[in-house]
Amino acid sequence: MKVDSKCSGDWFSESFRREIGSTPPRTFTSRVSASEGLVKRMNFYGKLVGHEGCVNAIEFNSTGELLVSGSDDIQVMFWDWATKSRKVSYHSGHLDNIFQTKIMPFSDDRKIVTSAGDGQVRLGQVLEDGRVDTKRLGKHEGRVYKLAVEPGSPYVLYSCGEDGFVQRFDLRSNSPTKLFSCSQFTVENKQPSSSIRLNAIVIDPRNPNYIALGGSDEYARVYDLRKCHSGSSCNFDKPVNTFCPRHLVECGNVHITGLAYSNMSELLVSYNDELIYLFQKHMGMGPNPLSMLPEELQKLEEPQVYSGHRNSQTVKGVNFFGADDDYVVTGSDCGHIFIWKKKGAKLVRLMVGDRHIVNQLESHPSMPTLATCGIEKNVKLWTPTSKKVQPLPADVEEIMESNKQGREDHSRLALTPDVIMHVLRLQRRQTMAYIERRYDRADDESGEDDGVAFVVGFPDDDTASEEANPGECNVS
């Protein structure tokens, strides 16, 4: 029986092909997960309720049967997500919000590593009797948002922190190794400047020797771990490659909140109050982007761009979806989940995922299932259970325009060097005027001085005084 080729992208026809044996199981899974018709049927499946704080971390185990979550309540919970039942819950030992939970491979789902706002990286081990032993593996100065587990290794993982350091942990060892510190780029022959506060770390699945890092500047850096020998520091000024959209180079007012590698080593980068970009390997700027000539920079191919969301208020993740990573997913300050086709960046699904903000999204390892979390105290699950294809909401343009307006308004409020110098000059004038007034009152025996308050404002409404220019700093 012949199947109409026009329906080849439709999951019903793919199901039929699988039934008659014309499509192998692995091919069927890949095609169905990538079916746009299936993605458009993504619908709310249920909640995992049990945490008493915002849920910041979620991950499926390798088989996809279980999901682990971490929260502001510093509890770690294991769930049978299909039945929405909690299997294990334990106190992590952290002193602040949990930001990452990772299940170590080949540990029978009994070893969970976590990181948190207290700077600690900790291990929880589920014992045969159901109790959980926890211990500290190491510590950073400042928050640790992300961990990366070496693919296929039951022992090795990496952390990055706000202190700018990358650390390597081996569960067979008693102490971690500081591999290197990530520093701001400088022109050649100049000393390195201050370190980068790191928010994201991911390992290239096709070549685990490469890790990508993102943090408090505009550059995603890729390092070769083979150059970082145990017990010694590698040259933190020399990543093997860097990635950044041309218009953001040296802009100085954006930072990276999320990174993800596809199965084809494409690098997805999400910027705070900017957009999401997909980089191919050939789009890199080399070890130091500041050494590129302007004409070389202009020759670089532009990355694919994904827009419509807003990433301002929290440290949001970004991810791929589908067996072949055919979709890009992220959360938004508007509380929506955005799903785009990876190729062409077409928005195919927009769902309300949180009453406030959606922060993290994780794909099931083999099924078209998505787990999300945000400001609410639960994990939400999404599966293609809708009986019909769901169109984009009627107000999609208004949602995206509101997010765009918010980004642009925030960009206008950025304190550029000119604005900062303007504020400092006004502050100096105010201080000198205060000193002159104080000397004029030198004969005053009261001994009481008038306080001076400096308030920086950016009036942009009709109530601003006619003497002040909208958008300029007011010091009073």
CSV table of C-alpha atoms in Angstrom, one decimal:
chain,number,residue,atom,x,y,z
A,1,MET,CA,0.0,0.0,0.0
A,2,LYS,CA,1.4,3.3,-1.0
A,3,VAL,CA,1.6,6.2,1.5
A,4,ASP,CA,1.2,9.7,0.1
A,5,SER,CA,4.6,11.5,0.2
A,6,LYS,CA,2.8,14.7,1.2
A,7,CYS,CA,2.1,13.1,4.5
A,8,SER,CA,5.6,12.0,5.2
A,9,GLY,CA,6.1,14.6,7.9
A,10,ASP,CA,2.8,13.6,9.6
A,11,TRP,CA,3.1,11.3,12.6
A,12,PHE,CA,-0.1,9.4,11.6
A,13,SER,CA,1.5,8.2,8.3
A,14,GLU,CA,4.8,7.4,10.2
A,15,SER,CA,2.8,5.3,12.6
A,16,PHE,CA,1.2,3.5,9.7
A,17,ARG,CA,4.6,2.8,8.1
A,18,ARG,CA,5.8,1.4,11.4
A,19,GLU,CA,2.8,-0.9,11.7
A,20,ILE,CA,3.3,-2.4,8.3
A,21,GLY,CA,7.0,-2.8,8.9
A,22,SER,CA,8.4,-0.4,6.3
A,23,THR,CA,10.1,1.8,8.9
A,24,PRO,CA,12.7,0.4,11.4
A,25,PRO,CA,12.0,1.2,15.1
A,26,ARG,CA,14.9,3.6,15.5
A,27,THR,CA,14.0,5.5,12.4
A,28,PHE,CA,10.3,5.6,13.5
A,29,THR,CA,11.3,7.1,16.9
A,30,SER,CA,13.5,9.7,15.2
A,31,ARG,CA,10.9,10.7,12.6
A,32,VAL,CA,8.0,10.9,15.0
A,33,SER,CA,9.8,12.9,17.6
A,34,ALA,CA,10.7,15.4,14.8
A,35,SER,CA,7.2,15.5,13.4
A,36,GLU,CA,5.8,19.1,13.4
A,37,GLY,CA,2.3,17.6,13.7
A,38,LEU,CA,3.3,15.9,16.9
A,39,VAL,CA,5.0,19.0,18.4
A,40,LYS,CA,1.8,21.0,17.6
A,41,ARG,CA,-0.1,18.4,19.7
A,42,MET,CA,2.1,19.0,22.7
A,43,ASN,CA,-0.2,19.5,25.7
A,44,PHE,CA,-0.2,19.7,29.5
A,45,TYR,CA,0.2,16.2,30.9
A,46,GLY,CA,0.4,16.9,34.7
A,47,LYS,CA,2.3,18.3,37.6
A,48,LEU,CA,4.8,16.9,40.0
A,49,VAL,CA,3.9,18.5,43.3
A,50,GLY,CA,6.0,18.2,46.5
A,51,HIS,CA,8.6,20.9,46.6
A,52,GLU,CA,8.1,23.9,48.9
A,53,GLY,CA,10.1,26.4,46.9
A,54,CYS,CA,10.8,27.3,43.3
A,55,VAL,CA,12.0,24.3,41.3
A,56,ASN,CA,15.3,25.2,39.5
A,57,ALA,CA,16.7,21.9,38.3
A,58,ILE,CA,15.2,18.9,36.5
A,59,GLU,CA,16.7,15.9,34.7
A,60,PHE,CA,15.5,12.6,33.3
A,61,ASN,CA,17.5,9.5,34.0
A,62,SER,CA,19.1,7.6,31.1
A,63,THR,CA,16.0,5.4,30.5
A,64,GLY,CA,13.6,8.2,30.9
A,65,GLU,CA,11.5,6.4,33.5
A,66,LEU,CA,12.5,8.7,36.4
A,67,LEU,CA,13.0,12.4,36.8
A,68,VAL,CA,15.1,14.1,39.5
A,69,SER,CA,14.4,17.7,40.7
A,70,GLY,CA,16.0,20.3,43.0
A,71,SER,CA,14.5,23.4,44.5
A,72,ASP,CA,14.9,26.4,46.7
A,73,ASP,CA,13.7,24.2,49.6
A,74,ILE,CA,17.2,22.5,49.2
A,75,GLN,CA,15.4,19.1,48.8
A,76,VAL,CA,16.1,16.6,46.0
A,77,MET,CA,13.2,14.5,44.8
A,78,PHE,CA,13.0,11.4,42.5
A,79,TRP,CA,9.7,11.0,40.5
A,80,ASP,CA,8.0,8.4,38.5
A,81,TRP,CA,6.8,11.1,36.1
A,82,ALA,CA,4.4,8.9,34.2
A,83,THR,CA,2.3,8.2,37.4
A,84,LYS,CA,3.2,11.6,38.9
A,85,SER,CA,4.4,9.8,42.1
A,86,ARG,CA,7.4,10.7,44.3
A,87,LYS,CA,9.8,7.8,44.9
A,88,VAL,CA,12.6,9.4,47.0
A,89,SER,CA,13.1,12.7,48.7
A,90,TYR,CA,16.1,13.8,50.7
A,91,HIS,CA,17.7,16.9,52.2
A,92,SER,CA,20.7,17.8,50.0
A,93,GLY,CA,22.9,19.3,52.7
A,94,HIS,CA,23.1,22.6,50.8
A,95,LEU,CA,22.6,25.8,52.6
A,96,ASP,CA,21.1,27.7,49.7
A,97,ASN,CA,18.9,27.2,46.6
A,98,ILE,CA,19.7,24.2,44.4
A,99,PHE,CA,20.4,25.1,40.8
A,100,GLN,CA,21.5,21.8,39.3
A,101,THR,CA,20.8,18.1,39.8
A,102,LYS,CA,22.6,15.4,37.7
A,103,ILE,CA,22.3,11.6,37.9
A,104,MET,CA,25.7,9.9,37.4
A,105,PRO,CA,25.7,7.4,34.5
A,106,PHE,CA,25.8,3.6,35.3
A,107,SER,CA,25.1,4.2,39.0
A,108,ASP,CA,21.7,2.5,39.0
A,109,ASP,CA,20.3,6.0,39.5
A,110,ARG,CA,21.7,6.0,43.0
A,111,LYS,CA,24.3,8.8,42.8
A,112,ILE,CA,23.1,12.3,42.3
A,113,VAL,CA,25.4,15.4,42.2
A,114,THR,CA,24.0,18.8,42.9
A,115,SER,CA,25.2,22.4,42.9
A,116,ALA,CA,23.7,25.4,44.6
A,117,GLY,CA,23.8,29.1,45.6
A,118,ASP,CA,26.1,28.2,48.6
A,119,GLY,CA,28.9,27.4,46.1
A,120,GLN,CA,28.9,23.7,47.1
A,121,VAL,CA,29.0,20.7,44.8
A,122,ARG,CA,27.5,17.8,46.7
A,123,LEU,CA,26.9,14.0,46.2
A,124,GLY,CA,23.8,12.2,47.4
A,125,GLN,CA,24.0,8.4,47.4
A,126,VAL,CA,20.8,6.3,47.7
A,127,LEU,CA,21.5,3.3,49.9
A,128,GLU,CA,19.8,-0.1,49.7
A,129,ASP,CA,17.5,0.6,52.6
A,130,GLY,CA,16.3,3.8,51.0
A,131,ARG,CA,18.3,6.2,53.1
A,132,VAL,CA,20.5,8.8,51.4
A,133,ASP,CA,24.0,9.7,52.4
A,134,THR,CA,25.3,13.1,51.3
A,135,LYS,CA,28.7,14.7,51.3
A,136,ARG,CA,30.4,17.8,50.0
A,137,LEU,CA,32.7,17.2,47.0
A,138,GLY,CA,34.0,20.7,46.7
A,139,LYS,CA,33.2,24.4,46.7
A,140,HIS,CA,33.4,27.6,44.7
A,141,GLU,CA,33.3,31.2,45.8
A,142,GLY,CA,29.9,32.3,44.8
A,143,ARG,CA,27.0,30.5,43.2
A,144,VAL,CA,27.3,27.3,41.1
A,145,TYR,CA,24.5,27.2,38.5
A,146,LYS,CA,25.6,24.3,36.3
A,147,LEU,CA,27.4,21.0,36.3
A,148,ALA,CA,28.5,18.8,33.3
A,149,VAL,CA,28.9,15.1,33.5
A,150,GLU,CA,31.5,13.4,31.3
A,151,PRO,CA,29.4,11.3,28.9
A,152,GLY,CA,29.4,7.6,29.8
A,153,SER,CA,31.5,8.1,33.0
A,154,PRO,CA,30.2,7.1,36.4
A,155,TYR,CA,32.8,9.1,38.1
A,156,VAL,CA,33.8,12.4,36.3
A,157,LEU,CA,32.0,15.7,36.3
A,158,TYR,CA,32.8,19.4,35.9
A,159,SER,CA,31.5,22.5,37.6
A,160,CYS,CA,31.7,26.2,36.8
A,161,GLY,CA,31.2,29.0,39.3
A,162,GLU,CA,30.8,32.7,39.8
A,163,ASP,CA,34.4,32.8,40.9
A,164,GLY,CA,35.4,32.1,37.2
A,165,PHE,CA,36.9,28.7,38.0
A,166,VAL,CA,36.2,25.4,36.3
A,167,GLN,CA,36.7,22.4,38.6
A,168,ARG,CA,37.0,18.7,37.8
A,169,PHE,CA,35.6,16.1,40.1
A,170,ASP,CA,36.4,12.4,40.2
A,171,LEU,CA,34.2,10.5,42.7
A,172,ARG,CA,37.1,8.1,43.3
A,173,SER,CA,39.2,11.0,44.6
A,174,ASN,CA,38.9,13.0,47.8
A,175,SER,CA,39.4,16.4,46.4
A,176,PRO,CA,38.6,18.3,43.1
A,177,THR,CA,41.1,19.8,40.7
A,178,LYS,CA,40.9,23.4,39.7
A,179,LEU,CA,41.5,23.3,36.0
A,180,PHE,CA,41.6,27.0,35.0
A,181,SER,CA,40.1,30.4,35.5
A,182,CYS,CA,38.1,32.0,32.8
A,183,SER,CA,39.2,35.6,32.2
A,184,GLN,CA,38.0,38.6,30.2
A,185,PHE,CA,39.7,38.9,26.8
A,186,THR,CA,42.3,41.6,26.2
A,187,VAL,CA,44.4,42.7,23.3
A,188,GLU,CA,47.6,40.8,22.8
A,189,ASN,CA,50.6,41.4,25.0
A,190,LYS,CA,48.4,42.8,27.8
A,191,GLN,CA,47.9,41.2,31.2
A,192,PRO,CA,44.6,39.3,31.7
A,193,SER,CA,41.9,41.3,33.3
A,194,SER,CA,39.2,40.3,35.8
A,195,SER,CA,37.6,36.8,35.8
A,196,ILE,CA,34.3,36.0,34.2
A,197,ARG,CA,31.4,34.9,36.4
A,198,LEU,CA,30.4,31.6,34.8
A,199,ASN,CA,26.7,30.6,34.5
A,200,ALA,CA,26.8,27.6,32.0
A,201,ILE,CA,29.0,24.7,31.1
A,202,VAL,CA,28.3,21.9,28.5
A,203,ILE,CA,30.3,19.1,27.0
A,204,ASP,CA,30.3,18.4,23.3
A,205,PRO,CA,28.6,15.0,23.0
A,206,ARG,CA,30.6,14.1,19.8
A,207,ASN,CA,33.9,15.0,21.3
A,208,PRO,CA,33.9,15.0,25.1
A,209,ASN,CA,37.3,16.6,25.2
A,210,TYR,CA,35.7,20.0,24.4
A,211,ILE,CA,33.6,22.0,26.9
A,212,ALA,CA,31.8,25.2,26.3
A,213,LEU,CA,31.5,28.0,28.9
A,214,GLY,CA,29.3,31.1,29.2
A,215,GLY,CA,29.0,33.8,31.7
A,216,SER,CA,29.2,37.5,32.4
A,217,ASP,CA,30.3,38.7,29.0
A,218,GLU,CA,29.2,38.1,25.4
A,219,TYR,CA,31.5,35.3,24.4
A,220,ALA,CA,30.9,31.5,24.5
A,221,ARG,CA,34.3,29.9,25.0
A,222,VAL,CA,35.3,26.4,24.0
A,223,TYR,CA,38.2,24.7,25.8
A,224,ASP,CA,40.1,21.5,25.0
A,225,LEU,CA,40.3,19.6,28.3
A,226,ARG,CA,43.4,17.7,27.0
A,227,LYS,CA,45.4,20.9,27.4
A,228,CYS,CA,44.4,21.1,31.1
A,229,HIS,CA,46.6,18.5,32.8
A,230,SER,CA,45.9,17.2,36.3
A,231,GLY,CA,47.5,19.4,38.9
A,232,SER,CA,48.4,22.2,36.6
A,233,SER,CA,46.5,25.2,35.1
A,234,CYS,CA,45.9,25.6,31.4
A,235,ASN,CA,46.2,28.9,29.7
A,236,PHE,CA,42.9,30.5,30.5
A,237,ASP,CA,43.5,33.2,27.9
A,238,LYS,CA,43.6,30.6,25.1
A,239,PRO,CA,40.3,28.7,24.5
A,240,VAL,CA,40.4,26.9,21.2
A,241,ASN,CA,37.4,28.8,19.9
A,242,THR,CA,34.9,31.5,20.8
A,243,PHE,CA,31.5,32.3,19.5
A,244,CYS,CA,29.5,35.5,19.5
A,245,PRO,CA,27.1,37.3,17.1
A,246,ARG,CA,28.9,40.1,15.2
A,247,HIS,CA,26.7,42.8,16.5
A,248,LEU,CA,27.4,41.8,20.2
A,249,VAL,CA,31.2,41.8,19.9
A,250,GLU,CA,32.6,44.2,22.5
A,251,CYS,CA,29.1,45.5,23.4
A,252,GLY,CA,29.8,44.9,27.1
A,253,ASN,CA,26.1,45.0,28.3
A,254,VAL,CA,25.0,41.4,27.7
A,255,HIS,CA,25.8,38.0,29.3
A,256,ILE,CA,25.1,34.4,28.6
A,257,THR,CA,22.7,32.4,30.8
A,258,GLY,CA,22.4,29.1,28.9
A,259,LEU,CA,24.2,26.8,26.6
A,260,ALA,CA,23.4,23.5,24.9
A,261,TYR,CA,25.2,21.2,22.4
A,262,SER,CA,23.2,19.3,19.8
A,263,ASN,CA,24.1,15.8,18.7
A,264,MET,CA,25.9,17.4,15.7
A,265,SER,CA,28.0,19.7,17.9
A,266,GLU,CA,26.0,22.8,17.1
A,267,LEU,CA,26.2,25.3,20.0
A,268,LEU,CA,23.1,27.0,21.2
A,269,VAL,CA,23.7,30.2,23.2
A,270,SER,CA,21.0,32.2,25.1
A,271,TYR,CA,21.7,35.8,26.1
A,272,ASN,CA,20.3,37.8,29.0
A,273,ASP,CA,17.8,40.3,27.5
A,274,GLU,CA,18.9,39.5,24.0
A,275,LEU,CA,18.1,36.5,21.8
A,276,ILE,CA,19.1,32.9,21.2
A,277,TYR,CA,21.8,32.0,18.6
A,278,LEU,CA,22.8,28.7,17.0
A,279,PHE,CA,26.4,28.4,16.0
A,280,GLN,CA,28.0,25.9,13.6
A,281,LYS,CA,31.7,25.0,14.2
A,282,HIS,CA,32.9,27.1,11.3
A,283,MET,CA,31.3,30.3,12.8
A,284,GLY,CA,34.0,30.5,15.5
A,285,MET,CA,36.2,33.6,16.1
A,286,GLY,CA,39.3,31.7,17.2
A,287,PRO,CA,41.0,31.8,20.6
A,288,ASN,CA,40.7,35.6,21.0
A,289,PRO,CA,37.9,37.5,19.2
A,290,LEU,CA,39.6,40.8,19.9
A,291,SER,CA,42.5,39.8,17.6
A,292,MET,CA,40.2,39.5,14.5
A,293,LEU,CA,40.4,42.2,11.9
A,294,PRO,CA,37.1,44.0,11.0
A,295,GLU,CA,37.2,42.6,7.5
A,296,GLU,CA,37.6,39.0,8.9
A,297,LEU,CA,34.7,39.6,11.3
A,298,GLN,CA,32.4,40.7,8.5
A,299,LYS,CA,33.1,37.5,6.6
A,300,LEU,CA,31.8,35.3,9.3
A,301,GLU,CA,28.5,33.6,8.6
A,302,GLU,CA,25.7,34.8,10.9
A,303,PRO,CA,24.2,32.2,13.2
A,304,GLN,CA,20.5,31.2,13.2
A,305,VAL,CA,18.5,33.5,15.5
A,306,TYR,CA,15.5,32.6,17.7
A,307,SER,CA,13.3,35.4,19.0
A,308,GLY,CA,10.0,36.2,20.6
A,309,HIS,CA,10.8,35.3,24.2
A,310,ARG,CA,12.3,37.4,27.0
A,311,ASN,CA,15.2,36.4,29.2
A,312,SER,CA,15.8,39.1,31.7
A,313,GLN,CA,14.8,38.3,35.3
A,314,THR,CA,16.4,34.9,35.9
A,315,VAL,CA,19.3,32.7,34.7
A,316,LYS,CA,17.3,30.7,32.1
A,317,GLY,CA,18.3,27.6,30.3
A,318,VAL,CA,17.9,26.7,26.6
A,319,ASN,CA,17.7,23.3,25.0
A,320,PHE,CA,17.1,21.1,22.0
A,321,PHE,CA,14.0,18.9,21.6
A,322,GLY,CA,13.3,15.9,19.5
A,323,ALA,CA,15.3,12.7,18.8
A,324,ASP,CA,17.4,14.5,16.2
A,325,ASP,CA,17.4,17.9,18.0
A,326,ASP,CA,15.1,19.3,15.4
A,327,TYR,CA,13.6,21.9,17.7
A,328,VAL,CA,14.9,24.6,20.1
A,329,VAL,CA,13.0,25.3,23.4
A,330,THR,CA,13.3,27.9,26.0
A,331,GLY,CA,11.3,29.6,28.8
A,332,SER,CA,10.4,33.3,29.1
A,333,ASP,CA,9.7,36.0,31.6
A,334,CYS,CA,6.2,36.1,30.2
A,335,GLY,CA,5.6,32.6,31.6
A,336,HIS,CA,5.4,30.9,28.2
A,337,ILE,CA,7.3,28.0,26.6
A,338,PHE,CA,8.6,28.7,23.2
A,339,ILE,CA,9.3,25.9,20.7
A,340,TRP,CA,10.9,26.8,17.3
A,341,LYS,CA,12.0,24.6,14.4
A,342,LYS,CA,15.8,24.5,14.6
A,343,LYS,CA,16.1,25.0,10.8
A,344,GLY,CA,14.5,28.3,9.9
A,345,ALA,CA,13.5,29.3,13.4
A,346,LYS,CA,9.8,29.0,12.7
A,347,LEU,CA,7.8,29.3,16.0
A,348,VAL,CA,5.6,26.2,16.0
A,349,ARG,CA,4.3,26.0,19.6
A,350,LEU,CA,3.7,28.5,22.4
A,351,MET,CA,2.3,27.2,25.7
A,352,VAL,CA,1.7,28.8,29.1
A,353,GLY,CA,4.2,27.1,31.4
A,354,ASP,CA,4.2,29.1,34.6
A,355,ARG,CA,2.1,31.9,36.1
A,356,HIS,CA,5.4,33.9,36.4
A,357,ILE,CA,8.5,32.7,34.6
A,358,VAL,CA,9.7,29.5,33.0
A,359,ASN,CA,13.4,28.8,33.7
A,360,GLN,CA,14.4,25.3,32.8
A,361,LEU,CA,13.3,22.7,30.2
A,362,GLU,CA,14.5,19.1,29.8
A,363,SER,CA,13.7,16.7,27.0
A,364,HIS,CA,13.0,13.0,27.5
A,365,PRO,CA,15.8,10.9,26.2
A,366,SER,CA,13.6,8.9,23.8
A,367,MET,CA,10.0,10.1,23.8
A,368,PRO,CA,8.5,13.4,22.7
A,369,THR,CA,8.0,14.5,26.3
A,370,LEU,CA,9.1,17.8,27.9
A,371,ALA,CA,9.6,18.7,31.6
A,372,THR,CA,9.7,22.3,32.6
A,373,CYS,CA,10.0,24.3,35.8
A,374,GLY,CA,10.0,27.9,37.0
A,375,ILE,CA,8.9,30.2,39.8
A,376,GLU,CA,6.0,27.9,40.8
A,377,LYS,CA,6.7,25.1,43.3
A,378,ASN,CA,6.2,22.2,40.8
A,379,VAL,CA,7.4,20.5,37.7
A,380,LYS,CA,5.2,20.5,34.7
A,381,LEU,CA,5.1,17.7,32.0
A,382,TRP,CA,4.1,18.1,28.4
A,383,THR,CA,3.3,15.3,26.0
A,384,PRO,CA,1.6,15.1,22.5
A,385,THR,CA,-1.8,14.2,23.9
A,386,SER,CA,-3.9,16.8,22.2
A,387,LYS,CA,-6.5,15.3,19.9
A,388,LYS,CA,-5.9,18.0,17.3
A,389,VAL,CA,-3.1,20.3,16.1
A,390,GLN,CA,-2.9,23.3,18.4
A,391,PRO,CA,-2.5,26.6,16.5
A,392,LEU,CA,-0.4,29.5,18.0
A,393,PRO,CA,-2.5,31.5,20.4
A,394,ALA,CA,-4.5,34.4,19.0
A,395,ASP,CA,-2.4,36.9,20.9
A,396,VAL,CA,1.0,35.5,19.9
A,397,GLU,CA,2.0,38.8,18.2
A,398,GLU,CA,1.1,40.8,21.2
A,399,ILE,CA,3.1,38.5,23.5
A,400,MET,CA,6.2,38.7,21.3
A,401,GLU,CA,5.9,42.4,20.8
A,402,SER,CA,5.6,42.9,24.6
A,403,ASN,CA,8.7,40.9,25.1
A,404,LYS,CA,10.5,42.8,22.4
A,405,GLN,CA,9.5,46.1,23.9
A,406,GLY,CA,10.7,45.0,27.3
A,407,ARG,CA,14.1,44.1,25.8
A,408,GLU,CA,14.4,47.4,24.0
A,409,ASP,CA,13.4,49.5,27.0
A,410,HIS,CA,16.0,47.7,29.1
A,411,SER,CA,18.6,48.3,26.4
A,412,ARG,CA,17.9,52.0,26.5
A,413,LEU,CA,18.3,52.0,30.3
A,414,ALA,CA,21.7,50.4,30.1
A,415,LEU,CA,24.4,52.5,31.8
A,416,THR,CA,26.9,53.2,29.0
A,417,PRO,CA,30.2,54.8,29.8
A,418,ASP,CA,28.9,58.2,28.6
A,419,VAL,CA,25.9,57.9,31.0
A,420,ILE,CA,28.2,56.8,33.9
A,421,MET,CA,30.5,59.8,33.3
A,422,HIS,CA,27.5,62.1,33.2
A,423,VAL,CA,26.3,60.7,36.6
A,424,LEU,CA,29.8,61.1,38.1
A,425,ARG,CA,30.1,64.7,36.9
A,426,LEU,CA,26.7,65.5,38.4
A,427,GLN,CA,27.6,63.8,41.6
A,428,ARG,CA,30.8,65.8,41.8
A,429,ARG,CA,29.0,69.1,41.3
A,430,GLN,CA,26.5,68.1,44.0
A,431,THR,CA,29.3,67.2,46.4
A,432,MET,CA,31.1,70.5,45.8
A,433,ALA,CA,27.9,72.5,46.3
A,434,TYR,CA,27.4,70.6,49.6
A,435,ILE,CA,30.9,71.4,50.7
A,436,GLU,CA,30.5,75.1,49.9
A,437,ARG,CA,27.2,75.2,51.9
A,438,ARG,CA,28.9,73.5,54.8
A,439,TYR,CA,31.7,76.1,54.9
A,440,ASP,CA,29.1,78.8,54.7
A,441,ARG,CA,27.5,77.4,57.8
A,442,ALA,CA,30.9,77.0,59.6
A,443,ASP,CA,29.7,79.3,62.4
A,444,ASP,CA,26.6,77.2,63.0
A,445,GLU,CA,27.1,75.5,66.5
A,446,SER,CA,24.4,72.9,66.0
A,447,GLY,CA,26.8,70.4,64.6
A,448,GLU,CA,24.1,68.9,62.4
A,449,ASP,CA,24.9,68.4,58.7
A,450,ASP,CA,22.3,68.0,55.9
A,451,GLY,CA,22.4,64.6,54.2
A,452,VAL,CA,23.0,64.3,50.5
A,453,ALA,CA,21.1,61.7,48.5
A,454,PHE,CA,22.0,60.8,45.0
A,455,VAL,CA,19.2,59.1,43.0
A,456,VAL,CA,19.8,58.1,39.5
A,457,GLY,CA,16.5,58.0,37.5
A,458,PHE,CA,15.5,57.7,33.9
A,459,PRO,CA,12.2,59.5,33.5
A,460,ASP,CA,10.4,58.6,30.3
A,461,ASP,CA,6.8,59.5,30.9
A,462,ASP,CA,4.8,62.7,30.6
A,463,THR,CA,5.1,63.5,34.2
A,464,ALA,CA,8.8,64.3,33.9
A,465,SER,CA,9.7,68.0,34.4
A,466,GLU,CA,10.2,70.1,31.3
A,467,GLU,CA,13.7,70.9,32.5
A,468,ALA,CA,14.8,67.3,32.4
A,469,ASN,CA,15.4,65.4,29.2
A,470,PRO,CA,13.6,62.1,29.1
A,471,GLY,CA,16.1,59.2,29.3
A,472,GLU,CA,18.7,61.2,31.0
A,473,CYS,CA,20.0,60.7,34.5
A,474,ASN,CA,18.5,62.9,37.2
A,475,VAL,CA,20.5,63.5,40.4
A,476,SER,CA,18.7,65.1,43.3
